[in-house]
Coordinates of C-alpha atoms in Angstrom, one line a residue:
X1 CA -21.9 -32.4 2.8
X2 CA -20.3 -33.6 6.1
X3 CA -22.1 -34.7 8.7
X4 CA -22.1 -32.1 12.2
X5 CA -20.6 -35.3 13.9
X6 CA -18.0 -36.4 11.7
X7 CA -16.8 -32.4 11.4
X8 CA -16.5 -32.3 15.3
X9 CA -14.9 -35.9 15.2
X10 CA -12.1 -35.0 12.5
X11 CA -11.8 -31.6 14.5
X12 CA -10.7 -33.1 17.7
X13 CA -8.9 -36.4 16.8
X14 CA -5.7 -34.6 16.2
X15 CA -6.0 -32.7 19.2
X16 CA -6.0 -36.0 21.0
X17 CA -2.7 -36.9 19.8
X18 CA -1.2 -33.8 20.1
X19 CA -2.7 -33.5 24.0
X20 CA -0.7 -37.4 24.4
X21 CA 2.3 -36.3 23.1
X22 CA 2.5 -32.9 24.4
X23 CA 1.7 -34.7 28.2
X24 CA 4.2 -37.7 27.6
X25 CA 6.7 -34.7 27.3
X26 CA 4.9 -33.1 30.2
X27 CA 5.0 -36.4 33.0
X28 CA 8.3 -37.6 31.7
X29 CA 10.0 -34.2 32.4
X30 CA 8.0 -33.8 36.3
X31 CA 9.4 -37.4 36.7
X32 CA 12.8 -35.9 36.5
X33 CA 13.4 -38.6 33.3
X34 CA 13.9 -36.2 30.6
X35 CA 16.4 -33.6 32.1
X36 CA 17.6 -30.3 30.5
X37 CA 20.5 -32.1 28.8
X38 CA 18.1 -34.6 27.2
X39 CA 15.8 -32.3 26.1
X40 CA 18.2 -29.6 24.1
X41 CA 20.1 -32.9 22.5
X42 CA 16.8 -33.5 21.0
X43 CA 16.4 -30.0 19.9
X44 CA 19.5 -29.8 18.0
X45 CA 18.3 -33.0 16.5
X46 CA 15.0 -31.8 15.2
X47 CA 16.7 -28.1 14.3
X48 CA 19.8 -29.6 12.6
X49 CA 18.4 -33.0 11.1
X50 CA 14.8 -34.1 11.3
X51 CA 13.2 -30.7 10.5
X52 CA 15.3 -30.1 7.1
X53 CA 14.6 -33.3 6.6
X54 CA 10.8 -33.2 7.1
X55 CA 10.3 -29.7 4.9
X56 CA 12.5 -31.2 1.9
X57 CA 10.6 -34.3 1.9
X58 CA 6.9 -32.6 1.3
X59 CA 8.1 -30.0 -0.4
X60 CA 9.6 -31.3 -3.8
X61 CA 6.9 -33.6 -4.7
X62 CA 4.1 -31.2 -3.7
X63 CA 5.1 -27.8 -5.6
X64 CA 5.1 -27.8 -9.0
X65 CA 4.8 -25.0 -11.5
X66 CA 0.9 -25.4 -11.5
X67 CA 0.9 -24.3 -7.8
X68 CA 4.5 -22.3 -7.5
X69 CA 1.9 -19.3 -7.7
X70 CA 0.6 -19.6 -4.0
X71 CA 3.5 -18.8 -2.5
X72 CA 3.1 -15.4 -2.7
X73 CA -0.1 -15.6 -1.2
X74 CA 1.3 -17.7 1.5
X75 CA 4.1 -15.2 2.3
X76 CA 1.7 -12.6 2.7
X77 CA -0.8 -13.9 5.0
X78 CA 2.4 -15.0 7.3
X79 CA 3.7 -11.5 7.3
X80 CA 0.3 -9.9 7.6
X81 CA -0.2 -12.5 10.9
X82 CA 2.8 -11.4 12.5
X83 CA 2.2 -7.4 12.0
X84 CA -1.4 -7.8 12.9
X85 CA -0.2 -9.5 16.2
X86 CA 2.4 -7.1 16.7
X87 CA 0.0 -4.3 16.2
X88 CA -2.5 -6.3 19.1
X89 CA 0.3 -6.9 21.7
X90 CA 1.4 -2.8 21.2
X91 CA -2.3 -1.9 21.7
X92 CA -2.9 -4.2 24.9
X93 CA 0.6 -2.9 26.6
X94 CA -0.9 0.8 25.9
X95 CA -3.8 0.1 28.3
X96 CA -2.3 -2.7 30.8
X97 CA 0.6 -2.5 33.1
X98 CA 3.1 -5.0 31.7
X99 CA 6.8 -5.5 33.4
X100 CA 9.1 -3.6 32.0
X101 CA 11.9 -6.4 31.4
X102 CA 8.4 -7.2 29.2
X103 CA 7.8 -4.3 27.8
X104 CA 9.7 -5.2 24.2
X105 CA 8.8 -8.9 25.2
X106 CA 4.9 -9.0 24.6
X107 CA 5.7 -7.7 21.2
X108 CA 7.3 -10.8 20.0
X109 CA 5.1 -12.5 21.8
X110 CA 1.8 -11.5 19.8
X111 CA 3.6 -11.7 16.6
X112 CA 5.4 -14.6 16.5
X113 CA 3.3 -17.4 16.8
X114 CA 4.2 -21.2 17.0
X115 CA 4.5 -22.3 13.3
X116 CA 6.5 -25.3 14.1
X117 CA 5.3 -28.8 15.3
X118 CA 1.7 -28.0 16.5
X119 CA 0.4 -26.5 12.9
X120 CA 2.3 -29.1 10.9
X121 CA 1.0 -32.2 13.2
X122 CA -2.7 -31.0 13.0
X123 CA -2.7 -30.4 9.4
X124 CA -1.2 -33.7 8.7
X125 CA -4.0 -35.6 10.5
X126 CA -7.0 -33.6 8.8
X127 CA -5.7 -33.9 5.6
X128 CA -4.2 -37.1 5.4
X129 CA -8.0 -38.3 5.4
X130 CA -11.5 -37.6 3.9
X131 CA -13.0 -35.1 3.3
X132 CA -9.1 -34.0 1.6
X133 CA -7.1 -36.4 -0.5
X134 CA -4.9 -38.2 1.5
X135 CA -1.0 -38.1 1.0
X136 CA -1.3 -35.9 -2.0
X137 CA -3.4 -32.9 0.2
X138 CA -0.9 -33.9 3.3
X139 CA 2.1 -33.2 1.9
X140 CA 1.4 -30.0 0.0
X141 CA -0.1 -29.1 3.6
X142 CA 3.0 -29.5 4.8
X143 CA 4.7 -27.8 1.9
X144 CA 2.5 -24.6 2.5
X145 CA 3.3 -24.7 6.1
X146 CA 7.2 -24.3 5.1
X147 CA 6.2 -20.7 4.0
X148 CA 5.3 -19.3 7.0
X149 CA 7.8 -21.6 8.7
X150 CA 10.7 -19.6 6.4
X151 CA 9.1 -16.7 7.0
X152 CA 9.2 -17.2 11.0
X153 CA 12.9 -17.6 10.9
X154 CA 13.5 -14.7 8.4
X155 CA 11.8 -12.4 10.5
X156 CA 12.9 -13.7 14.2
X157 CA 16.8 -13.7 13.6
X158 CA 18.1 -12.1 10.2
X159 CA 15.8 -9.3 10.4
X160 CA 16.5 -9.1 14.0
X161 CA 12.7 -9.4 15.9
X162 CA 14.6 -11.0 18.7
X163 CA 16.4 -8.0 19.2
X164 CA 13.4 -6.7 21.0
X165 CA 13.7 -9.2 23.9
X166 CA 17.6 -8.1 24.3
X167 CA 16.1 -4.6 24.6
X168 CA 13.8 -5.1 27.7
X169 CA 17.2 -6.1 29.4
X170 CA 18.9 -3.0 28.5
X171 CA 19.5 -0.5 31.5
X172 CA 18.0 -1.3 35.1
X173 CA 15.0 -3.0 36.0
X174 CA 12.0 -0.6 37.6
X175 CA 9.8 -2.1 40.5
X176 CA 6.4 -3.5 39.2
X177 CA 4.6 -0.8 41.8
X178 CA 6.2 2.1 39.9
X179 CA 5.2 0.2 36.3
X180 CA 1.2 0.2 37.6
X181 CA 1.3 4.0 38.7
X182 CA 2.6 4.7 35.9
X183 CA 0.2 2.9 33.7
X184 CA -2.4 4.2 36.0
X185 CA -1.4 7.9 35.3
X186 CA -1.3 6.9 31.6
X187 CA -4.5 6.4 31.7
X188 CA -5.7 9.3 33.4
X189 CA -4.1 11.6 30.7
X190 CA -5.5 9.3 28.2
X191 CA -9.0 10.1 29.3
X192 CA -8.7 13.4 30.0
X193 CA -7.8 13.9 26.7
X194 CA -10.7 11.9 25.2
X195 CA -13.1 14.2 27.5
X196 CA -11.1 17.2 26.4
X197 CA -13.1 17.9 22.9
X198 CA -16.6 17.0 24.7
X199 CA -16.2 19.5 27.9
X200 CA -15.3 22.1 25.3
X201 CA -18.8 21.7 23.3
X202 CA -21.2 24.2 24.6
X203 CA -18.7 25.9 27.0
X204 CA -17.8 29.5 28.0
X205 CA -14.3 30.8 26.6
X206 CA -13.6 30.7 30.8
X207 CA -14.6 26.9 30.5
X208 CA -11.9 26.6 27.4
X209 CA -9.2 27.8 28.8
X210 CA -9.7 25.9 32.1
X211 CA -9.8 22.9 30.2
X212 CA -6.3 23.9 28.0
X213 CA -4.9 24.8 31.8
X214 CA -5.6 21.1 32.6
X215 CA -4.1 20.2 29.1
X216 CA -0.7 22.1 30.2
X217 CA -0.7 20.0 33.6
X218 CA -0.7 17.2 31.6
X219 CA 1.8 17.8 29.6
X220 CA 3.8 19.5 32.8
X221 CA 3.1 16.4 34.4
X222 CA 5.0 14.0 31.7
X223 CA 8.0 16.5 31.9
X224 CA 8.5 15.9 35.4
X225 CA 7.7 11.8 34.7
X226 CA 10.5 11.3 32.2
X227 CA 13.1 13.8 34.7
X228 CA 12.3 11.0 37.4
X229 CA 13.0 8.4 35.2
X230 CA 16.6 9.8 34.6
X231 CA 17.4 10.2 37.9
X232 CA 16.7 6.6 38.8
X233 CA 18.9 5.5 35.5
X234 CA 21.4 7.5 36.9
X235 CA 21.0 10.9 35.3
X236 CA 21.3 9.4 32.2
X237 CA 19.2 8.2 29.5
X238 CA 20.4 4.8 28.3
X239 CA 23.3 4.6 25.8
X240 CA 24.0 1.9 23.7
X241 CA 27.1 1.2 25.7
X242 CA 25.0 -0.5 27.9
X243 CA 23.1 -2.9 26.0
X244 CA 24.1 -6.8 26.0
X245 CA 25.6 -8.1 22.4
X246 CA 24.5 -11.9 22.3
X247 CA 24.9 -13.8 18.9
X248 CA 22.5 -16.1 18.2
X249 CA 23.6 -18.8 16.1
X250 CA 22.0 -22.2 14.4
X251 CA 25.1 -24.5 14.7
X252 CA 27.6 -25.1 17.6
X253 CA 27.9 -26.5 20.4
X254 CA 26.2 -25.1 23.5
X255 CA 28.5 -22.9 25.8
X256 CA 26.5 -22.8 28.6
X257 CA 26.0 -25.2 31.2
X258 CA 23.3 -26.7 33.5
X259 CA 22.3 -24.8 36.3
X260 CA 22.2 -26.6 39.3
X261 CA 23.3 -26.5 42.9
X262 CA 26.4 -28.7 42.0
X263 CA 27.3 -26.7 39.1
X264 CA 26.9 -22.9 39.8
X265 CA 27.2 -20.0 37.3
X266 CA 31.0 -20.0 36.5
X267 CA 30.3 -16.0 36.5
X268 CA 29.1 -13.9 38.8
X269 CA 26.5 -11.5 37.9
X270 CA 27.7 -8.3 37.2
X271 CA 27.1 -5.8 40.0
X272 CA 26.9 -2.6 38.5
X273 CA 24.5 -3.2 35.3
X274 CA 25.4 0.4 33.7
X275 CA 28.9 -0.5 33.2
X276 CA 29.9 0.2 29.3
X277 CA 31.8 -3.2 29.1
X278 CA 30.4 -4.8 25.9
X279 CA 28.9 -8.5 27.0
X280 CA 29.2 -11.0 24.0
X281 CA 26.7 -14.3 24.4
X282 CA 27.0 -17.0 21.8
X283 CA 24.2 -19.4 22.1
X284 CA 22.6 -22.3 19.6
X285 CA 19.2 -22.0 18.9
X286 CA 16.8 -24.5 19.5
X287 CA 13.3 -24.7 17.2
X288 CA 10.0 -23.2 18.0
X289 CA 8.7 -26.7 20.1
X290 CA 12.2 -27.8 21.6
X291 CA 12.9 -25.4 24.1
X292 CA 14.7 -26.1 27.3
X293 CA 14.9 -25.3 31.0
X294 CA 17.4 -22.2 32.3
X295 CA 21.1 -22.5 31.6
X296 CA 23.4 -20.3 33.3
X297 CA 24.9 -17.2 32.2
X298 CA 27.8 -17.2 30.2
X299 CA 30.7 -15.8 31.4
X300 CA 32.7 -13.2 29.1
X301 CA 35.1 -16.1 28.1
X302 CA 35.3 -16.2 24.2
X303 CA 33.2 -19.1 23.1
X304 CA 34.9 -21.9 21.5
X305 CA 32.0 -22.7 18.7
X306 CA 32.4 -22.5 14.9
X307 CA 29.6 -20.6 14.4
X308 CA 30.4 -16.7 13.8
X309 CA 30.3 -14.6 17.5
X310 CA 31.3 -11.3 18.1
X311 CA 34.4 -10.9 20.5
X312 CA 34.1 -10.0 23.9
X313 CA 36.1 -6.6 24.3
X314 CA 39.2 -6.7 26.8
X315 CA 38.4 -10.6 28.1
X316 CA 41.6 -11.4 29.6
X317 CA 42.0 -7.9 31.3
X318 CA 38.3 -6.9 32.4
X319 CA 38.4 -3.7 32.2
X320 CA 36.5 -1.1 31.3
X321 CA 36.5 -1.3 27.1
X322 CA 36.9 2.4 25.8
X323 CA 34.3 3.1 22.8
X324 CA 35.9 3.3 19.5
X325 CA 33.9 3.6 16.4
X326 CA 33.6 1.1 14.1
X327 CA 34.4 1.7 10.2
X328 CA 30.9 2.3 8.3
X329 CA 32.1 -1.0 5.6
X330 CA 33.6 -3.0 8.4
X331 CA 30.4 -2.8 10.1
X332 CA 28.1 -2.9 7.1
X333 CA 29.9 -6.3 6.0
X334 CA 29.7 -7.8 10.1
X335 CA 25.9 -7.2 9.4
X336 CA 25.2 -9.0 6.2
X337 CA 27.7 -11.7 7.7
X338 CA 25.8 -12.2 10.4
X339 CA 22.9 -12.1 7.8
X340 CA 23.6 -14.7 5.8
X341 CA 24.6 -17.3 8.6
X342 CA 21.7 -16.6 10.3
X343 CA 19.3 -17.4 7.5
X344 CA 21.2 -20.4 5.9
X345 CA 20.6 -22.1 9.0
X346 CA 19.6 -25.8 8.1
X347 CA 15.9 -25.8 7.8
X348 CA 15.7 -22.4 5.7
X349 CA 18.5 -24.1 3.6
X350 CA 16.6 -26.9 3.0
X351 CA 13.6 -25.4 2.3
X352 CA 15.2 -22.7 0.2
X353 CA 17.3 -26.0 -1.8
X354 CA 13.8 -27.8 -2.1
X355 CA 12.0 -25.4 -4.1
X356 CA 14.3 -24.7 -7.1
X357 CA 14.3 -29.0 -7.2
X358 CA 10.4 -29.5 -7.5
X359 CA 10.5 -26.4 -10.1
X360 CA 13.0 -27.8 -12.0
X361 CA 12.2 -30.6 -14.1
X362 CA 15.2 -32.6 -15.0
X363 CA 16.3 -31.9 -11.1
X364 CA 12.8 -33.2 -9.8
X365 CA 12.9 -36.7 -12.3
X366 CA 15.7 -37.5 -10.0
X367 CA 13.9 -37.5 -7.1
X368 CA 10.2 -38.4 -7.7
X369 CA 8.8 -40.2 -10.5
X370 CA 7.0 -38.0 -13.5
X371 CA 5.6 -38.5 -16.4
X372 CA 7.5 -38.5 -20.0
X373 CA 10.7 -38.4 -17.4
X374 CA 14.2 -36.9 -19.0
X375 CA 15.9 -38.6 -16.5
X376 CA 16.4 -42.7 -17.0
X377 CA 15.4 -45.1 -14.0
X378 CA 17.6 -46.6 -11.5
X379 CA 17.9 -50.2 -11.8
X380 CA 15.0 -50.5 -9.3
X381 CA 12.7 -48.7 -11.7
X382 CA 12.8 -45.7 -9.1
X383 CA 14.2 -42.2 -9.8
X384 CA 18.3 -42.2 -9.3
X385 CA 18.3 -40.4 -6.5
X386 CA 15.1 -41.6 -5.0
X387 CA 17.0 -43.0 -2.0
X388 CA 17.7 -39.5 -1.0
X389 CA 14.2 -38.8 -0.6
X390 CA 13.0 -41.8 0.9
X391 CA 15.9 -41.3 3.2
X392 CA 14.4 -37.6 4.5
X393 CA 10.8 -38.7 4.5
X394 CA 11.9 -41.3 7.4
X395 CA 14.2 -39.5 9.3
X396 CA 11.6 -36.4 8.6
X397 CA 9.1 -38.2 10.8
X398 CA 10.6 -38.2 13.8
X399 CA 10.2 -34.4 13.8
X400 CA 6.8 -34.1 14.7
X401 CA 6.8 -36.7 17.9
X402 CA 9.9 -35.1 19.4
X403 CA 9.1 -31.9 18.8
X404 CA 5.7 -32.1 20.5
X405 CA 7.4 -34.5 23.4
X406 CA 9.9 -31.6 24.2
X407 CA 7.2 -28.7 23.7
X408 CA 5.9 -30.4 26.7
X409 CA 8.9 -30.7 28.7
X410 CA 9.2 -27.1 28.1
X411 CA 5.7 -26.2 29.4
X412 CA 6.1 -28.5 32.6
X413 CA 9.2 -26.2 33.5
X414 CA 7.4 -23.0 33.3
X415 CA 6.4 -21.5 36.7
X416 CA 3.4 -19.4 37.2
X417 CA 2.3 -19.8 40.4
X418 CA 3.7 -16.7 42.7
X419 CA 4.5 -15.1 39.3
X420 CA 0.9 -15.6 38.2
X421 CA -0.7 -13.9 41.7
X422 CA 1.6 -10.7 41.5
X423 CA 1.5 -10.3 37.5
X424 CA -0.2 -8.3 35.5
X425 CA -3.3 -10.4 34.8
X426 CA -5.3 -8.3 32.5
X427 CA -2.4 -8.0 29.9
X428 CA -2.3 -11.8 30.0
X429 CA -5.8 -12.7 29.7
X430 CA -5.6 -9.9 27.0
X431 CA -2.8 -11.5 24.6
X432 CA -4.6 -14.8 25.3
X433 CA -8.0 -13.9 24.0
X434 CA -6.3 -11.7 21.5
X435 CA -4.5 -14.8 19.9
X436 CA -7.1 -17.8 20.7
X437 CA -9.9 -16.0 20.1
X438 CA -9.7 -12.5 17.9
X439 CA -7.0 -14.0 16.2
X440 CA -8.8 -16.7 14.3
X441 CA -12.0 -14.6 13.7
X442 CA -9.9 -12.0 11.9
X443 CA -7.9 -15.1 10.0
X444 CA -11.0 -16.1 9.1
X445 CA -12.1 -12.6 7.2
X446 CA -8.3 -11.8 6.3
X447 CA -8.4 -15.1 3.6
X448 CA -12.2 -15.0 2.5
X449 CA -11.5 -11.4 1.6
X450 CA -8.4 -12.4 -0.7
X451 CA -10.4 -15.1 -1.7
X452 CA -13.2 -12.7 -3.5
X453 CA -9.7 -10.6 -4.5
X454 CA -8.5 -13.4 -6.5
X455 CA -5.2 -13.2 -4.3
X456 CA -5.7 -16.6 -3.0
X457 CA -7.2 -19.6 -5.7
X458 CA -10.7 -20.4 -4.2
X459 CA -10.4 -23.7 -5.7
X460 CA -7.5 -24.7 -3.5
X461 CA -9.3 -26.2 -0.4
X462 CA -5.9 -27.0 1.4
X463 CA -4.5 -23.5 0.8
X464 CA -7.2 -21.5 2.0
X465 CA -7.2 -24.5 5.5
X466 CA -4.2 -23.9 5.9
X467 CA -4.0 -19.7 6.0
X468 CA -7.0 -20.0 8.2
X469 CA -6.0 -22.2 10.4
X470 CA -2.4 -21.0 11.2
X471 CA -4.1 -17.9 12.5
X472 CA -4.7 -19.9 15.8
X473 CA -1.3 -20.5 17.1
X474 CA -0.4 -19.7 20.7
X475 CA 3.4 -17.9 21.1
X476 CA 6.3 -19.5 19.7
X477 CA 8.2 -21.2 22.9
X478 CA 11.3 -20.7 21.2
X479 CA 10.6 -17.0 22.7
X480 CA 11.4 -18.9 26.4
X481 CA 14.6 -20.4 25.2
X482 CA 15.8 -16.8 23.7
X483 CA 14.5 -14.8 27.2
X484 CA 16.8 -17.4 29.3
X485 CA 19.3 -16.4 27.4
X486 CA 19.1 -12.4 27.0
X487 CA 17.9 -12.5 30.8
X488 CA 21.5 -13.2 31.8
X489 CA 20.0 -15.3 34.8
X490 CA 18.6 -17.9 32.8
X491 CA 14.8 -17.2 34.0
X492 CA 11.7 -16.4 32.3
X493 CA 9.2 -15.6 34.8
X494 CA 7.3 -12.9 32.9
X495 CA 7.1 -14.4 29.9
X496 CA 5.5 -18.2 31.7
X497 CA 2.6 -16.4 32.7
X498 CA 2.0 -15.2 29.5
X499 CA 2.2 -18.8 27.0
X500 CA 0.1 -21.0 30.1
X501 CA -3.1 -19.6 29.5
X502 CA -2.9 -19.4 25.4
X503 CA -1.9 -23.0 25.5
X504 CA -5.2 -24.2 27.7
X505 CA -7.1 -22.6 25.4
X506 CA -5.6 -23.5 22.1
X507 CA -7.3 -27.1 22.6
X508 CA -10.7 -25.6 22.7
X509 CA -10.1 -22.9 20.0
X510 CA -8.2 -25.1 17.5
X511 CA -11.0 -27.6 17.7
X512 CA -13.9 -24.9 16.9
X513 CA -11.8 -23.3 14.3
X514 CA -11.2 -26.7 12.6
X515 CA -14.8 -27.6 12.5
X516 CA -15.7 -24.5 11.8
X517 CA -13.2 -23.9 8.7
X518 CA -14.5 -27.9 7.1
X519 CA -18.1 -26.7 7.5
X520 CA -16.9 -23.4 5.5
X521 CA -15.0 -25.4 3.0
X522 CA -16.9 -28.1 2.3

């Protein structure tokens, strides 16, 4: 049995170093010595090289065909995360006012938590020491956390979950007064209609029919809502001529350029945001920690990257593209194009190369040493290809460091302060507690019940840490990076307001939800 001291002591020493790295990130990017340029270079780094490298690294010596079994389990729990936090942020924009170019936004942001560098830099510390079993227990930490990383990326881009931010930039924007009367009518029907069933017990059949009267006004009321809506869209409800086609690819070079005073947008924004000219946006995406201040919107120039982008429609001419429609197999094969390039992005390729190698015997002799080995030794008594591996557990470590150092770069260009006093403050203090606080407590009873089901082995100590803990993560900043882009100004003021808060309290949450999750475990 631990000691209460030495759970609260193995509970917060990772927080330390995460806090120091995080605020290295933080004071070298306020010192103006880590600039936007800097800080994406690293982010294609980690994406393209040092993450890859990380996940094949710990996952073909930990998974073998003993344990191959809890990755179902771990796929599960990661897809039941994100639907419950869906599910939360749905419910908390039903009885807050939220912006409406955040109305599709909190959505992503309660399901999609950050899987990436925080999760995989705690975990490591813990188990790299007593009470777990050192490097053994770390790197099958780190194997189980490639699960819910794969699944993340699966279900942000191929699936199409960042789709929703695109759509809260779809048709025009509508003034943040008209967003709270509106919520604030909302409301009213809401409780009318909850009162509805009690003012008819032990009423009159006058007293019922006043009450179905106020019913009708409700509903009248609604009617004449969603009319007033049209007329300020233009009469119109919005097509899907007017949405914003943006590609967002893995590999590339970056498009865009740095927006600053001595470098404007090469485009001017487009005045008339109901035009049916089809925008195409071709960005590279950066990983969950690494994202990066604004860049300016791209023009409709055809970008020059390798990656797969869909064409801008009538770039040389500008004008006005007429709609034709596209052939059912032309489009079908477009979509499982885009797909596939979208999910064999480097670190889902890696991962998804790493696991038939530690399942494989003959393929894993060449990498790690095993007993009664097929495979014969290099001259150095190591594995043939041993190298390789040695070669991706070193490059693999520079992941975590950077990541963390440009999470923090990220958070000390957020700006909350005027955005902060005029936003909508319960729906933030909402999603926070919802994710720092409910979040964990139902992570908690969500594995202890598959426990008792037998869906998760209650003998696998790491396992179960691991499902518990990732049920504490604070939004994914990769959502900033992807609402700079969709924005089409580069800005992400909404969305700031929302990750500040969940981040101040992660510290204090992570800590009680480690200690808490030893006590339970050991």
């Amino acid at each position: 049995m631990i000691s209460a001291g030495a759970i609260v002591w193995i509970s917060v020493r990772p927080l330390i170093r995460l806090f120091l790295n995080v605020g290295a990130g933080f004071v070298l990017t306020r010192a103006d010595l880590f600039p936007t340029i800097a800080a994406r270079g690293a982010g294609q780094i980690i994406l393209n090289i040092a993450l890859p490298c990380l996940m094949f690294s710990r996952i073909v010596p930990a998974f073998t065909s003993q344990n191959i079994h809890n990755l179902g389990p771990l796929v599960l729990v990661a897809f039941i995360y994100e639907a419950l936090g869906i599910v939360m942020a749905w419910l908390i924009s039903q009885f807050f006012w939220v912006p409406h170019r955040f109305r599709y936004g909190i959505l992503v942001a309660g399901g999609w938590g950050n899987v990436g560098d925080i999760p995989t830099s705690v975990i490591m510390s813990i188990t790299a020491s007593a009470p777990f079993n050192g490097a053994e227990d770390q790197n099958l930490a780190v194997a189980y956390i490639a699960a819910f990383i794969l699944v993340f990326f699966i279900t942000l881009f191929p699936l199409g979950g960042h789709r929703l931010i695109a759509k809260d930039y779809v048709g025009p924007d509508v003034e943040a007064d008209d967003v709270r009367a509106q919520m604030r009518r909302k409301r009213r029907r809401m409780l009318a209609l909850l009162a509805a069933p009690l003012r008819r017990r032990g009423r009159g059949p006058l007293d019922v029919e006043a009450a179905d009267e106020a019913e009708a006004e409700i509903e009248r009321e609604k009617e004449k809502e969603k009319e007033r809506e049209k007329e300020k869209a233009g009469g119109e409800p919005f097509a899907d001529t007017t949405s914003v086609h943006r590609h967002v690819a893995f590999t590339g070079e970056d498009t865009t350029r740095e927006s600053s005073p001595a470098n404007p947008p090469s485009t001017p924004a487009d005045p008339n945001p109901d035009s049916d000219n089809c925008r195409s946006k071709h960005v590279s995406f950066h990983p969950d920690d690494t994202t990066v201040a604004p860049t300016d919107p791209v023009g409709p120039s055809v970008p020059v990257s390798p990656a797969p982008t869909i064409t801008p429609p009538d770039a040389d001419t500008g004008a006005a593209a007429t709609p034709t429609p596209a052939k059912p197999r032309r489009s079908a094969l477009r979509t499982l194009h885009t797909i596939l390039t979208e999910l064999l992005n480097p670190c889902s390729l890696a991962i998804l190369i790493a696991f038939p190698i530690a399942l494989v015997r003959p393929l894993k002799a060449l990498f790690v040493p095993i007993d009664n080995s097929p495979i014969p030794n290099a001259p150095d008594g190591q594995p043939p290809l041993a190298f390789i591996l040695d070669t991706a557990t070193f490059i693999g470590a520079a992941s975590v460091p950077l990541g963390l150092v440009t999470l923090g770069s990220a958070l000390a260009r957020l700006k909350g302060g005027a955005a902060w006093r005029a936003g909508p403050r319960g729906a933030i203090m909402a999603l926070a507690l919802g994710k720092m606080v409910l979040s964990p407590v139902v992570g908690v009873c969500i594995v202890r019940a598959l426990v008792r089901a037998g869906v998760i082995d209650g003998g696998d100590r790491v396992l179960q840490f691991v499902c518990i803990f990732l049920a504490c993560l604070p939004t994914a900043t990769t959502q900033v990076y992807l609402t700079q882009v969709y924005s089409g100004t580069g800005t992400a003021e909404h969305l700031s307001v929302f990750l500040i808060p969940q981040y101040i309290m992660m510290f204090i949450t992570m800590t009680a939800l480690t200690a808490y999750t030893l006590q339970l475990l050991f």
